[in-house]
GROMACS .gro file of C-alpha atoms in nm:
model
  308
    1MET     CA    1  -4.723   0.590   1.175
    2VAL     CA    2  -4.619   0.542   1.531
    3THR     CA    3  -4.356   0.278   1.585
    4ASN     CA    4  -4.351   0.066   1.896
    5GLN     CA    5  -4.005   0.153   2.027
    6SER     CA    6  -3.979  -0.170   2.221
    7SER     CA    7  -4.004  -0.369   1.895
    8VAL     CA    8  -3.727  -0.176   1.718
    9LYS     CA    9  -3.403  -0.374   1.705
   10LYS     CA   10  -3.108  -0.162   1.804
   11SER     CA   11  -2.775  -0.234   1.644
   12THR     CA   12  -2.464  -0.237   1.864
   13PRO     CA   13  -2.210   0.021   1.744
   14ILE     CA   14  -1.883  -0.129   1.628
   15PRO     CA   15  -1.579   0.050   1.778
   16ALA     CA   16  -1.322   0.167   1.527
   17PRO     CA   17  -1.016  -0.072   1.553
   18TYR     CA   18  -0.765   0.209   1.614
   19PRO     CA   19  -0.701   0.472   1.879
   20GLN     CA   20  -0.948   0.755   1.952
   21TYR     CA   21  -0.975   1.082   1.752
   22SER     CA   22  -0.656   1.278   1.736
   23PRO     CA   23  -0.657   1.623   1.561
   24ILE     CA   24  -0.320   1.676   1.381
   25VAL     CA   25  -0.298   2.041   1.510
   26ASP     CA   26  -0.275   1.915   1.872
   27ARG     CA   27   0.022   1.678   1.823
   28ASP     CA   28   0.395   1.734   1.876
   29PRO     CA   29   0.568   1.817   1.546
   30VAL     CA   30   0.699   1.530   1.345
   31HIS     CA   31   1.058   1.575   1.230
   32TRP     CA   32   1.171   1.350   0.939
   33PRO     CA   33   1.526   1.264   0.836
   34HIS     CA   34   1.706   1.520   0.614
   35ASN     CA   35   1.484   1.794   0.756
   36ALA     CA   36   1.221   1.668   0.513
   37ARG     CA   37   0.878   1.824   0.515
   38VAL     CA   38   0.719   1.508   0.364
   39ALA     CA   39   0.806   1.140   0.356
   40VAL     CA   40   0.694   1.008   0.015
   41TRP     CA   41   0.662   0.624  -0.026
   42VAL     CA   42   0.571   0.474  -0.359
   43MET     CA   43   0.379   0.148  -0.346
   44VAL     CA   44   0.345  -0.078  -0.646
   45SER     CA   45   0.111  -0.379  -0.619
   46VAL     CA   46   0.205  -0.718  -0.750
   47GLU     CA   47  -0.107  -0.930  -0.736
   48HIS     CA   48  -0.216  -1.277  -0.818
   49PHE     CA   49  -0.573  -1.322  -0.944
   50ALA     CA   50  -0.656  -1.685  -1.000
   51PHE     CA   51  -0.800  -1.762  -1.347
   52GLY     CA   52  -1.173  -1.807  -1.341
   53SER     CA   53  -1.218  -1.600  -1.029
   54PRO     CA   54  -1.346  -1.246  -1.006
   55GLY     CA   55  -1.097  -0.961  -0.997
   56THR     CA   56  -1.048  -0.596  -1.088
   57ALA     CA   57  -1.234  -0.561  -1.423
   58LEU     CA   58  -1.194  -0.298  -1.694
   59TYR     CA   59  -1.514  -0.433  -1.857
   60PRO     CA   60  -1.719  -0.581  -1.568
   61HIS     CA   61  -1.999  -0.673  -1.802
   62ILE     CA   62  -1.777  -0.929  -1.969
   63ASN     CA   63  -1.818  -1.203  -1.709
   64GLN     CA   64  -1.885  -1.522  -1.905
   65GLN     CA   65  -1.655  -1.819  -1.818
   66PRO     CA   66  -1.389  -1.877  -1.916
   67GLU     CA   67  -1.348  -1.497  -1.904
   68ILE     CA   68  -1.026  -1.392  -2.077
   69ALA     CA   69  -1.059  -1.010  -2.144
   70ASN     CA   70  -1.033  -0.880  -1.786
   71TYR     CA   71  -0.798  -1.160  -1.681
   72GLY     CA   72  -0.571  -1.078  -1.968
   73TRP     CA   73  -0.577  -0.699  -1.885
   74ARG     CA   74  -0.466  -0.787  -1.528
   75ASP     CA   75  -0.210  -1.039  -1.647
   76TYR     CA   76  -0.058  -0.772  -1.871
   77GLY     CA   77   0.064  -0.599  -1.555
   78ASN     CA   78   0.281  -0.894  -1.443
   79ARG     CA   79   0.399  -0.986  -1.789
   80VAL     CA   80   0.478  -0.635  -1.919
   81GLY     CA   81   0.357  -0.341  -1.718
   82ILE     CA   82   0.559  -0.411  -1.407
   83TRP     CA   83   0.887  -0.410  -1.595
   84ARG     CA   84   0.803  -0.076  -1.748
   85LEU     CA   85   0.744   0.067  -1.399
   86PHE     CA   86   1.064  -0.105  -1.269
   87ASP     CA   87   1.263   0.073  -1.537
   88ILE     CA   88   1.128   0.408  -1.431
   89PHE     CA   89   1.201   0.346  -1.063
   90GLU     CA   90   1.554   0.242  -1.145
   91ASP     CA   91   1.617   0.528  -1.387
   92LEU     CA   92   1.503   0.784  -1.124
   93GLU     CA   93   1.658   0.590  -0.832
   94VAL     CA   94   1.326   0.581  -0.644
   95PRO     CA   95   1.308   0.334  -0.356
   96VAL     CA   96   0.993   0.120  -0.384
   97THR     CA   97   0.752  -0.060  -0.155
   98VAL     CA   98   0.620  -0.368  -0.331
   99CYS     CA   99   0.282  -0.478  -0.194
  100MET     CA  100   0.282  -0.846  -0.276
  101ASN     CA  101   0.055  -1.145  -0.236
  102ALA     CA  102   0.241  -1.449  -0.113
  103ASP     CA  103   0.122  -1.652  -0.415
  104THR     CA  104   0.330  -1.440  -0.641
  105ILE     CA  105   0.630  -1.630  -0.518
  106ASP     CA  106   0.497  -1.939  -0.695
  107TYR     CA  107   0.334  -1.767  -0.998
  108TYR     CA  108   0.573  -1.486  -1.075
  109PRO     CA  109   0.915  -1.580  -0.948
  110ARG     CA  110   1.096  -1.357  -1.197
  111ILE     CA  111   0.927  -1.054  -1.048
  112VAL     CA  112   1.003  -1.164  -0.693
  113GLU     CA  113   1.375  -1.233  -0.782
  114HIS     CA  114   1.403  -0.879  -0.929
  115VAL     CA  115   1.247  -0.714  -0.626
  116ILE     CA  116   1.481  -0.904  -0.389
  117SER     CA  117   1.786  -0.821  -0.606
  118LYS     CA  118   1.703  -0.452  -0.566
  119ASN     CA  119   1.654  -0.484  -0.187
  120TRP     CA  120   1.315  -0.313  -0.221
  121CYS     CA  121   1.065  -0.320   0.068
  122ILE     CA  122   0.821  -0.611   0.056
  123LEU     CA  123   0.482  -0.552   0.205
  124ALA     CA  124   0.287  -0.876   0.272
  125SER     CA  125  -0.071  -0.867   0.139
  126GLY     CA  126  -0.235  -1.203   0.202
  127LEU     CA  127  -0.209  -1.514  -0.013
  128ASN     CA  128  -0.383  -1.373  -0.322
  129ASN     CA  129  -0.651  -1.121  -0.430
  130ASN     CA  130  -0.922  -1.374  -0.458
  131SER     CA  131  -0.935  -1.478  -0.095
  132VAL     CA  132  -1.247  -1.438   0.116
  133GLY     CA  133  -1.222  -1.111   0.306
  134HIS     CA  134  -1.097  -1.117   0.654
  135SER     CA  135  -1.428  -0.978   0.789
  136GLN     CA  136  -1.593  -1.305   0.676
  137MET     CA  137  -1.335  -1.545   0.806
  138PRO     CA  138  -1.376  -1.749   1.128
  139LEU     CA  139  -1.099  -1.659   1.367
  140ASP     CA  140  -0.910  -1.984   1.316
  141THR     CA  141  -0.921  -1.941   0.937
  142GLU     CA  142  -0.796  -1.589   0.957
  143ARG     CA  143  -0.502  -1.692   1.176
  144LYS     CA  144  -0.419  -1.982   0.931
  145ILE     CA  145  -0.431  -1.739   0.635
  146VAL     CA  146  -0.202  -1.489   0.801
  147GLY     CA  147   0.029  -1.764   0.920
  148ALA     CA  148   0.055  -1.924   0.573
  149THR     CA  149   0.127  -1.582   0.419
  150VAL     CA  150   0.395  -1.498   0.672
  151ASN     CA  151   0.558  -1.844   0.646
  152LYS     CA  152   0.574  -1.843   0.269
  153PHE     CA  153   0.755  -1.502   0.277
  154LYS     CA  154   0.977  -1.613   0.557
  155GLN     CA  155   1.083  -1.927   0.366
  156HIS     CA  156   1.173  -1.721   0.064
  157LEU     CA  157   1.316  -1.408   0.220
  158GLY     CA  158   1.467  -1.565   0.533
  159ARG     CA  159   1.264  -1.331   0.760
  160VAL     CA  160   0.915  -1.221   0.840
  161PRO     CA  161   0.813  -0.906   0.648
  162HIS     CA  162   0.782  -0.602   0.861
  163GLY     CA  163   0.465  -0.464   0.702
  164TRP     CA  164   0.111  -0.585   0.618
  165MET     CA  165  -0.167  -0.463   0.397
  166THR     CA  166  -0.503  -0.643   0.416
  167PRO     CA  167  -0.628  -0.734   0.068
  168ASN     CA  168  -0.903  -0.502  -0.036
  169TYR     CA  169  -0.904  -0.332   0.309
  170ASP     CA  170  -1.131  -0.615   0.427
  171ILE     CA  171  -1.027  -0.647   0.802
  172SER     CA  172  -1.184  -0.820   1.090
  173MET     CA  173  -1.191  -0.689   1.438
  174GLU     CA  174  -0.911  -0.934   1.527
  175THR     CA  175  -0.684  -0.880   1.220
  176TYR     CA  176  -0.440  -0.653   1.397
  177ASN     CA  177  -0.406  -0.884   1.699
  178ILE     CA  178  -0.340  -1.171   1.460
  179ILE     CA  179  -0.073  -0.999   1.243
  180GLN     CA  180   0.101  -0.870   1.552
  181GLU     CA  181   0.100  -1.221   1.686
  182ALA     CA  182   0.258  -1.340   1.368
  183GLY     CA  183   0.555  -1.097   1.393
  184LEU     CA  184   0.445  -0.810   1.169
  185ARG     CA  185   0.516  -0.461   1.290
  186TYR     CA  186   0.306  -0.222   1.094
  187THR     CA  187   0.012  -0.199   0.848
  188THR     CA  188  -0.070   0.036   0.559
  189ASP     CA  189  -0.448  -0.021   0.581
  190TRP     CA  190  -0.556   0.319   0.707
  191VAL     CA  191  -0.622   0.626   0.495
  192ASN     CA  192  -0.736   0.858   0.783
  193ASP     CA  193  -0.420   1.058   0.851
  194ASP     CA  194  -0.107   1.226   0.717
  195GLN     CA  195   0.121   1.097   0.999
  196PRO     CA  196   0.178   0.747   1.134
  197PHE     CA  197   0.001   0.649   1.448
  198TRP     CA  198   0.026   0.369   1.700
  199GLN     CA  199  -0.226   0.113   1.816
  200GLU     CA  200  -0.206  -0.107   2.125
  201THR     CA  201  -0.297  -0.468   2.036
  202ALA     CA  202  -0.315  -0.773   2.258
  203ASN     CA  203   0.032  -0.852   2.149
  204GLY     CA  204   0.201  -0.507   2.168
  205LYS     CA  205   0.224  -0.184   1.976
  206LEU     CA  206   0.139  -0.179   1.607
  207LEU     CA  207   0.212   0.117   1.376
  208HIS     CA  208  -0.031   0.235   1.106
  209ILE     CA  209   0.147   0.408   0.821
  210PRO     CA  210  -0.090   0.631   0.626
  211ASN     CA  211  -0.207   0.514   0.279
  212SER     CA  212  -0.434   0.690   0.038
  213LEU     CA  213  -0.745   0.583  -0.162
  214GLU     CA  214  -0.728   0.902  -0.371
  215CYS     CA  215  -0.359   0.936  -0.447
  216ASN     CA  216  -0.381   0.596  -0.620
  217ASP     CA  217  -0.403   0.505  -0.981
  218HIS     CA  218  -0.699   0.269  -0.907
  219PHE     CA  219  -0.900   0.575  -0.824
  220LEU     CA  220  -0.750   0.843  -1.049
  221SER     CA  221  -0.696   0.647  -1.367
  222PHE     CA  222  -0.936   0.353  -1.330
  223ALA     CA  223  -1.238   0.485  -1.139
  224ALA     CA  224  -1.221   0.858  -1.223
  225ARG     CA  225  -1.078   0.780  -1.570
  226MET     CA  226  -0.842   1.076  -1.566
  227PRO     CA  227  -0.621   1.115  -1.873
  228GLY     CA  228  -0.248   1.090  -1.821
  229PRO     CA  229  -0.179   1.460  -1.767
  230GLU     CA  230  -0.458   1.495  -1.517
  231PHE     CA  231  -0.348   1.183  -1.336
  232ALA     CA  232   0.009   1.319  -1.299
  233GLY     CA  233  -0.132   1.663  -1.203
  234ALA     CA  234  -0.346   1.529  -0.925
  235ILE     CA  235  -0.048   1.351  -0.770
  236GLU     CA  236   0.170   1.663  -0.811
  237ASP     CA  237  -0.100   1.877  -0.647
  238THR     CA  238  -0.125   1.635  -0.355
  239PHE     CA  239   0.254   1.644  -0.314
  240ASP     CA  240   0.270   2.023  -0.325
  241GLN     CA  241  -0.001   2.061  -0.057
  242LEU     CA  242   0.159   1.806   0.177
  243TRP     CA  243   0.500   1.974   0.122
  244SER     CA  244   0.353   2.301   0.222
  245ASP     CA  245   0.180   2.151   0.525
  246GLY     CA  246   0.506   1.985   0.624
  247GLY     CA  247   0.656   2.323   0.710
  248LYS     CA  248   0.477   2.300   1.047
  249SER     CA  249   0.501   1.920   1.107
  250GLY     CA  250   0.620   1.640   0.882
  251ARG     CA  251   0.366   1.462   0.663
  252VAL     CA  252   0.347   1.123   0.489
  253MET     CA  253   0.251   1.079   0.119
  254ALA     CA  254   0.161   0.741  -0.018
  255ILE     CA  255   0.142   0.690  -0.394
  256GLY     CA  256  -0.043   0.370  -0.491
  257LEU     CA  257   0.027   0.215  -0.832
  258HIS     CA  258  -0.083  -0.106  -1.007
  259SER     CA  259   0.109  -0.272  -1.278
  260PHE     CA  260  -0.195  -0.334  -1.497
  261ILE     CA  261  -0.306   0.033  -1.465
  262SER     CA  262   0.010   0.258  -1.443
  263GLY     CA  263   0.210   0.001  -1.638
  264GLN     CA  264   0.005   0.062  -1.950
  265PRO     CA  265   0.185   0.243  -2.235
  266MET     CA  266  -0.049   0.538  -2.218
  267ARG     CA  267   0.024   0.614  -1.850
  268ALA     CA  268   0.387   0.514  -1.776
  269GLN     CA  269   0.534   0.849  -1.898
  270TYR     CA  270   0.311   1.030  -1.645
  271VAL     CA  271   0.444   0.817  -1.364
  272ARG     CA  272   0.786   0.935  -1.461
  273GLN     CA  273   0.658   1.292  -1.483
  274PHE     CA  274   0.518   1.311  -1.124
  275LEU     CA  275   0.820   1.130  -0.981
  276GLN     CA  276   1.049   1.384  -1.147
  277HIS     CA  277   0.834   1.666  -1.002
  278ILE     CA  278   0.877   1.526  -0.658
  279LYS     CA  279   1.248   1.469  -0.692
  280LYS     CA  280   1.313   1.830  -0.794
  281ARG     CA  281   1.195   1.958  -0.461
  282GLU     CA  282   1.424   1.991  -0.164
  283GLN     CA  283   1.329   1.869   0.189
  284VAL     CA  284   1.171   1.551   0.063
  285TRP     CA  285   1.242   1.200   0.197
  286LEU     CA  286   1.168   0.951  -0.081
  287THR     CA  287   1.162   0.630   0.113
  288THR     CA  288   0.981   0.302   0.181
  289ALA     CA  289   0.718   0.191   0.430
  290ASP     CA  290   0.986  -0.012   0.616
  291ALA     CA  291   1.204   0.291   0.660
  292ILE     CA  292   0.915   0.504   0.784
  293TYR     CA  293   0.841   0.230   1.043
  294ASP     CA  294   1.204   0.198   1.144
  295PHE     CA  295   1.247   0.573   1.192
  296THR     CA  296   0.912   0.617   1.376
  297ALA     CA  297   0.988   0.326   1.615
  298ASN     CA  298   1.355   0.425   1.684
  299PRO     CA  299   1.422   0.785   1.584
  300GLU     CA  300   1.729   0.816   1.813
  301THR     CA  301   1.917   0.515   1.678
  302TRP     CA  302   1.783   0.511   1.320
  303GLN     CA  303   2.031   0.478   1.033
  304GLU     CA  304   1.942   0.502   0.671
  305ASP     CA  305   1.979   0.191   0.449
  306HIS     CA  306   2.124   0.301   0.118
  307ASP     CA  307   2.135  -0.050  -0.030
  308TRP     CA  308   1.852   0.033  -0.261
   0.00000   0.00000   0.00000
């Protein structure tokens, strides 16, 4: 069949919302504090899923309303699982980046109080995990959502958070201009690199700190259904490779955890296991996303905050 080329609708390519291709082998070496080969930041998500709305589901076929099974599984994370993880972080003296919806301030004040008391890094992540994705929002709506998120954290923390993670990675082409305009300094949305990279926005420079889809319990334990030993082994293997790579130029390793996945009794011991594996190695900077931003932005004047 011959197609009339003039009748074929051509789509307009969408430019990637970050700088052009940059091979890691062509960059100047990255030097982390303490002569570290790899900067490891542990992110635990504290999320609010409104009752009666869709969310991460262990049994997606259970979807009648009111639906209590998957909601209860998620709610376990905030009631029980998060405290199990907090105990591990505190026992091992691991600094934590807490990726948090602003609505958690209203719904889980006990968690928020604990995070603040430990001086852990708070990464703003929208109002809740049931919001319409940013890609579907009118520009004015997106600006209002970001503003409401930032203002709620500012009222409670006394400052604007430094970092942002878009819920469900669902950005628009204007998201980074909007969050920069709101006073945020970096994102953890991108999983395309092992080193931070800058982006020029309409409101200044914005840093992207590498995250990971694979080194994340949502993929390893929830999607891939790895048993605990394999879950820990995958994270240890990732760390070992990045540590080796870091002999030439420093790397970043993000470890993503969810309280309703890694906070389950069957998995918590393996979180402890891989963190102990990482802590045994020299030339490692166990840190937070805020500290990675601070060092990358101001390496000459940077001073480590040991309050955690």
